[in-house]
Amino acid sequence: MSFRNTGPLHPLILDDVKGAQKMLAGVARMTPMEGSRYLSHLVGAPVHLKCENLQRTGSFKLRGAYVRISGLRPEERAAGVVAASAGNHAQGVALASSLLGVRSTVFMPVGAPLPKVAATREYGAEVRLQGQVVDETLAAAQEYAHDTGAVFIHPFDHPDIIAGQGTVGLEILEQCPEVRTIVVGVGGGGLAAGIAVAVKALRPDVRIVGVQAEGAAAYPPSLAAGRPVALEEPATMADGIKVGCPGDVPYAIVEELVDEVRTVSEDALSSALLLCLERAKLVVEPAGASPVAALLSDPKAFQGPVVAVLSGGNVDPLLMQRILRHGMVAAGRYLSLRLPLPDRPGALATLLGVLSEADANVLDVGHVRTDPRLGLTEVEVELHLETKGPEHCEEVEGALRGAGYRIIR
C-alpha cells in the first residue's frame, strides 16, 4: 500500500495516517504515556511523556520504515532496500525489512556506536561501514541504490514515512484526549509533520511545538526564508535530530501545520536527559529528551495538558556517561575547581576534611607542581566534586574560603 500524493506542498491527509495505523497493527507497539509530577509542577499543568523510547528498536522509526517498505511493488521488494543512518533509522529499516521478508543493506558511518551497529545487524540487515560523516554515508547508500536497483529508504522525506510517524499523533489523542500542547523533537521533520497531519485534522486547537538543538536548527532559518535552507556544519550531541536541511515533503507540512519551532541548548539537553533518568526512570537519548529540554528552558510557555514525545532511547553507553556528567554540571550537581596548597604532608588531608564537613563527594583529585604561577612551596590541586545543586556548590566554595583557601578560576 502506498499513500496518495496530491503534490509536493501537501501530500498527506488524515486517512493516510489512519491507513498506516491499520498497517502497523501488531507490528508497532502503542507505547505508554507516563505522567511527570516534576514537570507538571514546573509547567503548572499536567505533563505527560509519550514513551517512543520504549518502541521496538528503541525509537519511532520502525513506524515509518515499515509503512514505506510495505508500499513497495513486488519487483521493488525483490531488488531489496538500502538506507543510510547512524542509528535509529538503520534499526527501523532493518527490523521492518526482516518482518516483510525484504533484503536490506544499511550504510553506517565508520564511527557509528558499536551497540547500534550490532543491533542493526541483529535485526537482519547487511551493515556496511562507510564515510566519516553521515553525508558521506548517505552518498554511498545512494550510489549503491543506483548501481544495484535497491530502493533507497529515506529517513524522513517521503509521504509513506511521514504517514507512519503520524500514528504517534493518533495514539496521543487516544491516550490523552484533553491534550492542549504537543512538544516534539525535530530533525528532518518527519515525526513532527506526521503528528501535525493527524492531530490538526482531528483537533485543530492543539498547539504543536517543534524543538531543535541550537547547533543543528535548520528549521528556523528555513521557515524565515520560506524554503528548506541547509546548514553548513550542524553540531549537537543529539545525533537523532542532527540534520543539516529539512526534507521538502515534511517542510511543507511543518510550515503549514506546526505552530512553533523552538531551539534548546546543549546544557538543556543534558539536564533533560538526566531528569528523564532520575525522575522518570527512563533511558532517553538526547534527541528524545529535546521536548523535555524545551519545557525546562521555558516552562511557562506551554499550555497544559502537555504531551512531550520521547522519540528514542538508543544512546551509546560511553556517550551517556559523558552526557550525564555534562548534565550534572548544567544542573549544578558537579563542581570543578582549582586551588593552591602548601606542599607539605597532611595539607591534602586537611583540605579533604573541609570538603567532608561540607558534604561534598570527591570524584577526582589532580596535582600540578610545575606551574610558574606557583611558589616554591606550593602545589596546585584540581578537584572534581559531586554536589547537591547550585546552592550546595556555593556552600562548598564558601566553606573553602572560610577555611582560608584561595579558589583559582
GROMACS .gro file of C-alpha atoms in nm:
model
  409
    1MET     CA    1   0.000   0.000   0.000
    2SER     CA    2   0.130   0.344  -0.092
    3PHE     CA    3  -0.044   0.659   0.019
    4ARG     CA    4  -0.177   0.914  -0.223
    5ASN     CA    5   0.039   1.212  -0.311
    6THR     CA    6  -0.156   1.517  -0.424
    7GLY     CA    7   0.156   1.717  -0.495
    8PRO     CA    8   0.475   1.840  -0.326
    9LEU     CA    9   0.317   2.103  -0.099
   10HIS     CA   10   0.067   1.894   0.096
   11PRO     CA   11   0.096   1.522   0.027
   12LEU     CA   12  -0.091   1.375   0.323
   13ILE     CA   13  -0.435   1.367   0.480
   14LEU     CA   14  -0.575   1.204   0.793
   15ASP     CA   15  -0.689   0.894   0.601
   16ASP     CA   16  -0.327   0.826   0.507
   17VAL     CA   17  -0.224   0.819   0.871
   18LYS     CA   18  -0.523   0.604   0.967
   19GLY     CA   19  -0.427   0.363   0.690
   20ALA     CA   20  -0.075   0.348   0.829
   21GLN     CA   21  -0.216   0.272   1.173
   22LYS     CA   22  -0.406  -0.029   1.038
   23MET     CA   23  -0.093  -0.149   0.861
   24LEU     CA   24   0.112  -0.122   1.180
   25ALA     CA   25  -0.134  -0.318   1.395
   26GLY     CA   26   0.060  -0.600   1.559
   27VAL     CA   27   0.391  -0.455   1.437
   28ALA     CA   28   0.448  -0.128   1.626
   29ARG     CA   29   0.353  -0.104   1.991
   30MET     CA   30   0.116   0.153   2.130
   31THR     CA   31   0.382   0.297   2.357
   32PRO     CA   32   0.287   0.403   2.709
   33MET     CA   33   0.223   0.756   2.827
   34GLU     CA   34   0.362   0.842   3.169
   35GLY     CA   35   0.277   1.143   3.383
   36SER     CA   36   0.559   1.356   3.525
   37ARG     CA   37   0.485   1.521   3.857
   38TYR     CA   38   0.809   1.719   3.847
   39LEU     CA   39   0.743   1.867   3.503
   40SER     CA   40   0.375   1.918   3.584
   41HIS     CA   41   0.472   2.125   3.888
   42LEU     CA   42   0.723   2.321   3.682
   43VAL     CA   43   0.480   2.393   3.397
   44GLY     CA   44   0.180   2.446   3.624
   45ALA     CA   45  -0.030   2.197   3.428
   46PRO     CA   46  -0.032   1.821   3.364
   47VAL     CA   47   0.267   1.698   3.161
   48HIS     CA   48   0.271   1.351   3.006
   49LEU     CA   49   0.563   1.170   2.842
   50LYS     CA   50   0.487   0.972   2.525
   51CYS     CA   51   0.746   0.694   2.554
   52GLU     CA   52   0.856   0.611   2.199
   53ASN     CA   53   1.190   0.523   2.356
   54LEU     CA   54   1.009   0.201   2.455
   55GLN     CA   55   0.905   0.127   2.096
   56ARG     CA   56   1.051  -0.175   1.916
   57THR     CA   57   1.408  -0.091   1.805
   58GLY     CA   58   1.408   0.185   2.069
   59SER     CA   59   1.252   0.464   1.862
   60PHE     CA   60   0.955   0.571   1.649
   61LYS     CA   61   1.148   0.499   1.327
   62LEU     CA   62   1.005   0.149   1.286
   63ARG     CA   63   0.662   0.301   1.213
   64GLY     CA   64   0.760   0.493   0.902
   65ALA     CA   65   1.007   0.236   0.774
   66TYR     CA   66   0.752  -0.045   0.789
   67VAL     CA   67   0.485   0.159   0.610
   68ARG     CA   68   0.730   0.270   0.340
   69ILE     CA   69   0.861  -0.081   0.269
   70SER     CA   70   0.509  -0.228   0.281
   71GLY     CA   71   0.415   0.003  -0.004
   72LEU     CA   72   0.681  -0.126  -0.242
   73ARG     CA   73   0.577  -0.315  -0.553
   74PRO     CA   74   0.678  -0.685  -0.577
   75GLU     CA   75   0.960  -0.609  -0.818
   76GLU     CA   76   1.091  -0.337  -0.585
   77ARG     CA   77   1.084  -0.573  -0.287
   78ALA     CA   78   1.276  -0.827  -0.492
   79ALA     CA   79   1.551  -0.570  -0.553
   80GLY     CA   80   1.589  -0.508  -0.178
   81VAL     CA   81   1.618  -0.181   0.010
   82VAL     CA   82   1.907   0.036   0.122
   83ALA     CA   83   1.931   0.305   0.388
   84ALA     CA   84   2.190   0.532   0.546
   85SER     CA   85   2.181   0.610   0.915
   86ALA     CA   86   2.392   0.643   1.228
   87GLY     CA   87   2.139   0.453   1.437
   88ASN     CA   88   1.762   0.476   1.477
   89HIS     CA   89   1.657   0.474   1.111
   90ALA     CA   90   1.905   0.193   1.047
   91GLN     CA   91   1.743  -0.026   1.309
   92GLY     CA   92   1.390   0.062   1.196
   93VAL     CA   93   1.466  -0.030   0.834
   94ALA     CA   94   1.646  -0.349   0.938
   95LEU     CA   95   1.358  -0.480   1.150
   96ALA     CA   96   1.085  -0.368   0.908
   97SER     CA   97   1.263  -0.540   0.620
   98SER     CA   98   1.304  -0.861   0.818
   99LEU     CA   99   0.937  -0.864   0.914
  100LEU     CA  100   0.837  -0.815   0.549
  101GLY     CA  101   1.091  -1.062   0.405
  102VAL     CA  102   1.284  -0.795   0.216
  103ARG     CA  103   1.664  -0.792   0.189
  104SER     CA  104   1.814  -0.479   0.345
  105THR     CA  105   2.154  -0.312   0.327
  106VAL     CA  106   2.231  -0.032   0.571
  107PHE     CA  107   2.525   0.205   0.537
  108MET     CA  108   2.652   0.348   0.864
  109PRO     CA  109   2.939   0.591   0.936
  110VAL     CA  110   3.272   0.436   1.028
  111GLY     CA  111   3.248   0.586   1.377
  112ALA     CA  112   2.891   0.472   1.448
  113PRO     CA  113   2.848   0.343   1.806
  114LEU     CA  114   2.915  -0.030   1.822
  115PRO     CA  115   2.588  -0.114   2.005
  116LYS     CA  116   2.387   0.047   1.722
  117VAL     CA  117   2.588  -0.137   1.456
  118ALA     CA  118   2.541  -0.467   1.637
  119ALA     CA  119   2.166  -0.408   1.684
  120THR     CA  120   2.119  -0.326   1.316
  121ARG     CA  121   2.291  -0.650   1.217
  122GLU     CA  122   2.088  -0.849   1.468
  123TYR     CA  123   1.766  -0.711   1.316
  124GLY     CA  124   1.873  -0.871   0.988
  125ALA     CA  125   2.043  -0.602   0.779
  126GLU     CA  126   2.375  -0.626   0.600
  127VAL     CA  127   2.573  -0.338   0.752
  128ARG     CA  128   2.840  -0.153   0.554
  129LEU     CA  129   3.057   0.098   0.736
  130GLN     CA  130   3.148   0.377   0.501
  131GLY     CA  131   3.211   0.750   0.537
  132GLN     CA  132   3.334   0.957   0.827
  133VAL     CA  133   3.018   1.170   0.842
  134VAL     CA  134   2.655   1.095   0.763
  135ASP     CA  135   2.662   1.294   0.436
  136GLU     CA  136   2.936   1.063   0.302
  137THR     CA  137   2.741   0.760   0.422
  138LEU     CA  138   2.427   0.889   0.252
  139ALA     CA  139   2.613   0.936  -0.076
  140ALA     CA  140   2.746   0.580  -0.055
  141ALA     CA  141   2.395   0.442   0.003
  142GLN     CA  142   2.252   0.637  -0.289
  143GLU     CA  143   2.534   0.516  -0.515
  144TYR     CA  144   2.458   0.159  -0.405
  145ALA     CA  145   2.090   0.211  -0.489
  146HIS     CA  146   2.183   0.341  -0.834
  147ASP     CA  147   2.420   0.054  -0.904
  148THR     CA  148   2.204  -0.232  -0.774
  149GLY     CA  149   1.845  -0.114  -0.820
  150ALA     CA  150   1.777  -0.137  -0.445
  151VAL     CA  151   1.512   0.108  -0.323
  152PHE     CA  152   1.654   0.388  -0.113
  153ILE     CA  153   1.451   0.436   0.207
  154HIS     CA  154   1.480   0.799   0.310
  155PRO     CA  155   1.463   0.865   0.686
  156PHE     CA  156   1.204   1.144   0.661
  157ASP     CA  157   1.145   1.286   0.313
  158HIS     CA  158   0.867   1.060   0.183
  159PRO     CA  159   0.487   1.061   0.234
  160ASP     CA  160   0.475   0.696   0.348
  161ILE     CA  161   0.744   0.761   0.611
  162ILE     CA  162   0.554   1.063   0.743
  163ALA     CA  163   0.223   0.876   0.747
  164GLY     CA  164   0.380   0.603   0.958
  165GLN     CA  165   0.526   0.853   1.204
  166GLY     CA  166   0.188   1.025   1.222
  167THR     CA  167   0.042   0.726   1.402
  168VAL     CA  168   0.214   0.862   1.714
  169GLY     CA  169  -0.027   1.157   1.693
  170LEU     CA  170  -0.332   0.930   1.675
  171GLU     CA  171  -0.212   0.746   1.985
  172ILE     CA  172  -0.159   1.072   2.173
  173LEU     CA  173  -0.518   1.180   2.107
  174GLU     CA  174  -0.644   0.841   2.222
  175GLN     CA  175  -0.432   0.831   2.536
  176CYS     CA  176  -0.467   1.198   2.632
  177PRO     CA  177  -0.783   1.335   2.466
  178GLU     CA  178  -0.763   1.657   2.671
  179VAL     CA  179  -0.415   1.747   2.537
  180ARG     CA  180  -0.362   2.115   2.454
  181THR     CA  181   0.007   2.118   2.353
  182ILE     CA  182   0.230   1.853   2.191
  183VAL     CA  183   0.606   1.907   2.205
  184VAL     CA  184   0.822   1.701   1.968
  185GLY     CA  185   1.185   1.697   1.861
  186VAL     CA  186   1.260   1.797   1.501
  187GLY     CA  187   1.546   1.684   1.278
  188GLY     CA  188   1.439   1.641   0.916
  189GLY     CA  189   1.080   1.692   1.029
  190GLY     CA  190   0.914   1.358   0.955
  191LEU     CA  191   0.781   1.292   1.305
  192ALA     CA  192   0.658   1.646   1.365
  193ALA     CA  193   0.494   1.656   1.021
  194GLY     CA  194   0.318   1.323   1.071
  195ILE     CA  195   0.189   1.417   1.416
  196ALA     CA  196   0.071   1.753   1.280
  197VAL     CA  197  -0.125   1.594   0.995
  198ALA     CA  198  -0.305   1.356   1.232
  199VAL     CA  199  -0.366   1.591   1.523
  200LYS     CA  200  -0.460   1.909   1.337
  201ALA     CA  201  -0.721   1.719   1.133
  202LEU     CA  202  -0.895   1.599   1.449
  203ARG     CA  203  -0.805   1.871   1.699
  204PRO     CA  204  -0.703   2.193   1.523
  205ASP     CA  205  -0.695   2.369   1.862
  206VAL     CA  206  -0.397   2.161   1.980
  207ARG     CA  207  -0.073   2.357   1.965
  208ILE     CA  208   0.222   2.167   1.815
  209VAL     CA  209   0.570   2.285   1.910
  210GLY     CA  210   0.882   2.152   1.741
  211VAL     CA  211   1.220   2.152   1.917
  212GLN     CA  212   1.565   2.165   1.762
  213ALA     CA  213   1.915   2.176   1.908
  214GLU     CA  214   2.067   2.523   1.877
  215GLY     CA  215   2.367   2.392   1.684
  216ALA     CA  216   2.155   2.199   1.433
  217ALA     CA  217   1.850   2.419   1.393
  218ALA     CA  218   1.775   2.425   1.019
  219TYR     CA  219   1.403   2.492   1.051
  220PRO     CA  220   1.404   2.849   1.193
  221PRO     CA  221   1.608   2.993   0.901
  222SER     CA  222   1.416   2.774   0.656
  223LEU     CA  223   1.078   2.897   0.783
  224ALA     CA  224   1.207   3.255   0.768
  225ALA     CA  225   1.319   3.204   0.408
  226GLY     CA  226   1.004   3.017   0.303
  227ARG     CA  227   1.202   2.716   0.177
  228PRO     CA  228   1.441   2.450   0.311
  229VAL     CA  229   1.778   2.605   0.389
  230ALA     CA  230   2.086   2.391   0.454
  231LEU     CA  231   2.319   2.448   0.747
  232GLU     CA  232   2.691   2.440   0.676
  233GLU     CA  233   2.804   2.242   0.980
  234PRO     CA  234   2.530   2.122   1.216
  235ALA     CA  235   2.675   2.034   1.555
  236THR     CA  236   2.498   1.880   1.854
  237MET     CA  237   2.519   1.581   2.087
  238ALA     CA  238   2.161   1.498   1.977
  239ASP     CA  239   2.254   1.293   1.671
  240GLY     CA  240   1.891   1.186   1.620
  241ILE     CA  241   1.796   1.543   1.524
  242LYS     CA  242   2.131   1.645   1.376
  243VAL     CA  243   2.001   1.712   1.025
  244GLY     CA  244   2.153   1.981   0.808
  245CYS     CA  245   1.850   2.051   0.589
  246PRO     CA  246   1.474   1.988   0.619
  247GLY     CA  247   1.314   1.748   0.374
  248ASP     CA  248   1.091   1.904   0.109
  249VAL     CA  249   0.787   1.694   0.200
  250PRO     CA  250   0.797   1.741   0.579
  251TYR     CA  251   0.897   2.105   0.543
  252ALA     CA  252   0.575   2.190   0.357
  253ILE     CA  253   0.369   2.028   0.632
  254VAL     CA  254   0.565   2.181   0.919
  255GLU     CA  255   0.537   2.524   0.760
  256GLU     CA  256   0.159   2.492   0.738
  257LEU     CA  257   0.064   2.295   1.049
  258VAL     CA  258   0.332   2.324   1.319
  259ASP     CA  259   0.268   2.629   1.535
  260GLU     CA  260   0.623   2.699   1.653
  261VAL     CA  261   0.978   2.567   1.634
  262ARG     CA  262   1.197   2.636   1.938
  263THR     CA  263   1.566   2.572   1.999
  264VAL     CA  264   1.741   2.437   2.309
  265SER     CA  265   2.100   2.447   2.430
  266GLU     CA  266   2.334   2.152   2.484
  267ASP     CA  267   2.316   2.220   2.859
  268ALA     CA  268   1.937   2.195   2.846
  269LEU     CA  269   1.959   1.866   2.656
  270SER     CA  270   2.197   1.723   2.913
  271SER     CA  271   1.977   1.836   3.202
  272ALA     CA  272   1.670   1.689   3.033
  273LEU     CA  273   1.836   1.351   2.980
  274LEU     CA  274   1.944   1.348   3.345
  275LEU     CA  275   1.591   1.438   3.457
  276CYS     CA  276   1.436   1.159   3.249
  277LEU     CA  277   1.677   0.909   3.402
  278GLU     CA  278   1.646   1.024   3.763
  279ARG     CA  279   1.283   1.135   3.788
  280ALA     CA  280   1.104   0.927   3.525
  281LYS     CA  281   1.337   0.623   3.535
  282LEU     CA  282   1.354   0.633   3.155
  283VAL     CA  283   1.662   0.595   2.938
  284VAL     CA  284   1.627   0.857   2.665
  285GLU     CA  285   1.875   0.970   2.401
  286PRO     CA  286   1.949   1.344   2.367
  287ALA     CA  287   1.719   1.387   2.065
  288GLY     CA  288   1.440   1.213   2.254
  289ALA     CA  289   1.493   1.441   2.552
  290SER     CA  290   1.469   1.762   2.345
  291PRO     CA  291   1.098   1.824   2.426
  292VAL     CA  292   1.179   1.795   2.797
  293ALA     CA  293   1.468   2.038   2.744
  294ALA     CA  294   1.221   2.288   2.597
  295LEU     CA  295   0.992   2.251   2.899
  296LEU     CA  296   1.284   2.301   3.137
  297SER     CA  297   1.407   2.606   2.945
  298ASP     CA  298   1.076   2.795   2.941
  299PRO     CA  299   0.814   2.606   3.146
  300LYS     CA  300   0.551   2.879   3.149
  301ALA     CA  301   0.536   2.896   2.768
  302PHE     CA  302   0.330   2.578   2.734
  303GLN     CA  303  -0.044   2.547   2.792
  304GLY     CA  304  -0.141   2.217   2.951
  305PRO     CA  305  -0.212   1.939   2.943
  306VAL     CA  306   0.118   1.893   2.762
  307VAL     CA  307   0.245   1.577   2.589
  308ALA     CA  308   0.621   1.560   2.535
  309VAL     CA  309   0.725   1.294   2.282
  310LEU     CA  310   1.033   1.100   2.392
  311SER     CA  311   1.123   0.991   2.041
  312GLY     CA  312   1.403   0.744   2.116
  313GLY     CA  313   1.621   0.575   2.374
  314ASN     CA  314   1.917   0.446   2.171
  315VAL     CA  315   2.215   0.609   2.338
  316ASP     CA  316   2.568   0.470   2.340
  317PRO     CA  317   2.679   0.394   2.699
  318LEU     CA  318   3.001   0.593   2.660
  319LEU     CA  319   2.809   0.893   2.526
  320MET     CA  320   2.560   0.851   2.809
  321GLN     CA  321   2.843   0.871   3.061
  322ARG     CA  322   2.970   1.197   2.910
  323ILE     CA  323   2.623   1.345   2.879
  324LEU     CA  324   2.530   1.262   3.237
  325ARG     CA  325   2.843   1.434   3.362
  326HIS     CA  326   2.763   1.733   3.141
  327GLY     CA  327   2.407   1.729   3.273
  328MET     CA  328   2.530   1.722   3.630
  329VAL     CA  329   2.743   2.028   3.561
  330ALA     CA  330   2.450   2.207   3.397
  331ALA     CA  331   2.227   2.121   3.693
  332GLY     CA  332   2.485   2.241   3.947
  333ARG     CA  333   2.549   1.885   4.064
  334TYR     CA  334   2.914   1.874   3.963
  335LEU     CA  335   3.178   2.125   4.069
  336SER     CA  336   3.531   2.159   3.934
  337LEU     CA  337   3.777   2.396   4.095
  338ARG     CA  338   4.149   2.455   4.146
  339LEU     CA  339   4.332   2.590   4.448
  340PRO     CA  340   4.693   2.616   4.576
  341LEU     CA  341   4.806   2.416   4.878
  342PRO     CA  342   5.124   2.418   5.084
  343ASP     CA  343   5.345   2.138   4.956
  344ARG     CA  344   5.379   1.955   5.285
  345PRO     CA  345   5.249   1.630   5.435
  346GLY     CA  346   4.891   1.646   5.559
  347ALA     CA  347   4.784   1.950   5.351
  348LEU     CA  348   4.565   1.744   5.120
  349ALA     CA  349   4.413   1.553   5.412
  350THR     CA  350   4.319   1.883   5.578
  351LEU     CA  351   4.155   2.003   5.256
  352LEU     CA  352   3.959   1.680   5.219
  353GLY     CA  353   3.843   1.721   5.577
  354VAL     CA  354   3.692   2.059   5.491
  355LEU     CA  355   3.516   1.907   5.192
  356SER     CA  356   3.385   1.622   5.406
  357GLU     CA  357   3.242   1.871   5.654
  358ALA     CA  358   3.074   2.048   5.362
  359ASP     CA  359   2.924   1.713   5.250
  360ALA     CA  360   3.087   1.725   4.904
  361ASN     CA  361   3.173   1.394   4.739
  362VAL     CA  362   3.525   1.397   4.589
  363LEU     CA  363   3.533   1.224   4.250
  364ASP     CA  364   3.885   1.305   4.137
  365VAL     CA  365   4.197   1.488   4.261
  366GLY     CA  366   4.484   1.608   4.044
  367HIS     CA  367   4.818   1.767   4.140
  368VAL     CA  368   5.024   2.026   3.949
  369ARG     CA  369   5.371   2.116   4.077
  370THR     CA  370   5.535   2.281   3.773
  371ASP     CA  371   5.310   2.580   3.701
  372PRO     CA  372   5.514   2.906   3.701
  373ARG     CA  373   5.231   3.075   3.892
  374LEU     CA  374   5.303   2.857   4.196
  375GLY     CA  375   5.552   2.941   4.469
  376LEU     CA  376   5.841   2.713   4.554
  377THR     CA  377   5.650   2.560   4.845
  378GLU     CA  378   5.310   2.534   4.674
  379VAL     CA  379   5.123   2.271   4.477
  380GLU     CA  380   4.805   2.328   4.280
  381VAL     CA  381   4.519   2.084   4.336
  382GLU     CA  382   4.238   2.031   4.085
  383LEU     CA  383   3.920   1.888   4.238
  384HIS     CA  384   3.612   1.734   4.079
  385LEU     CA  385   3.325   1.717   4.324
  386GLU     CA  386   2.973   1.582   4.323
  387THR     CA  387   2.731   1.825   4.487
  388LYS     CA  388   2.359   1.854   4.557
  389GLY     CA  389   2.282   2.153   4.340
  390PRO     CA  390   2.376   2.520   4.280
  391GLU     CA  391   2.316   2.625   4.641
  392HIS     CA  392   2.536   2.345   4.769
  393CYS     CA  393   2.810   2.448   4.524
  394GLU     CA  394   2.805   2.796   4.678
  395GLU     CA  395   2.816   2.643   5.028
  396VAL     CA  396   3.119   2.431   4.937
  397GLU     CA  397   3.307   2.726   4.792
  398GLY     CA  398   3.214   2.935   5.096
  399ALA     CA  399   3.344   2.663   5.329
  400LEU     CA  400   3.675   2.653   5.141
  401ARG     CA  401   3.718   3.030   5.150
  402GLY     CA  402   3.621   3.032   5.517
  403ALA     CA  403   3.898   2.781   5.586
  404GLY     CA  404   4.150   3.012   5.418
  405TYR     CA  405   4.175   2.852   5.074
  406ARG     CA  406   4.208   3.062   4.758
  407ILE     CA  407   3.999   2.931   4.466
  408ILE     CA  408   4.152   2.980   4.121
  409ARG     CA  409   3.915   3.037   3.828
   0.00000   0.00000   0.00000
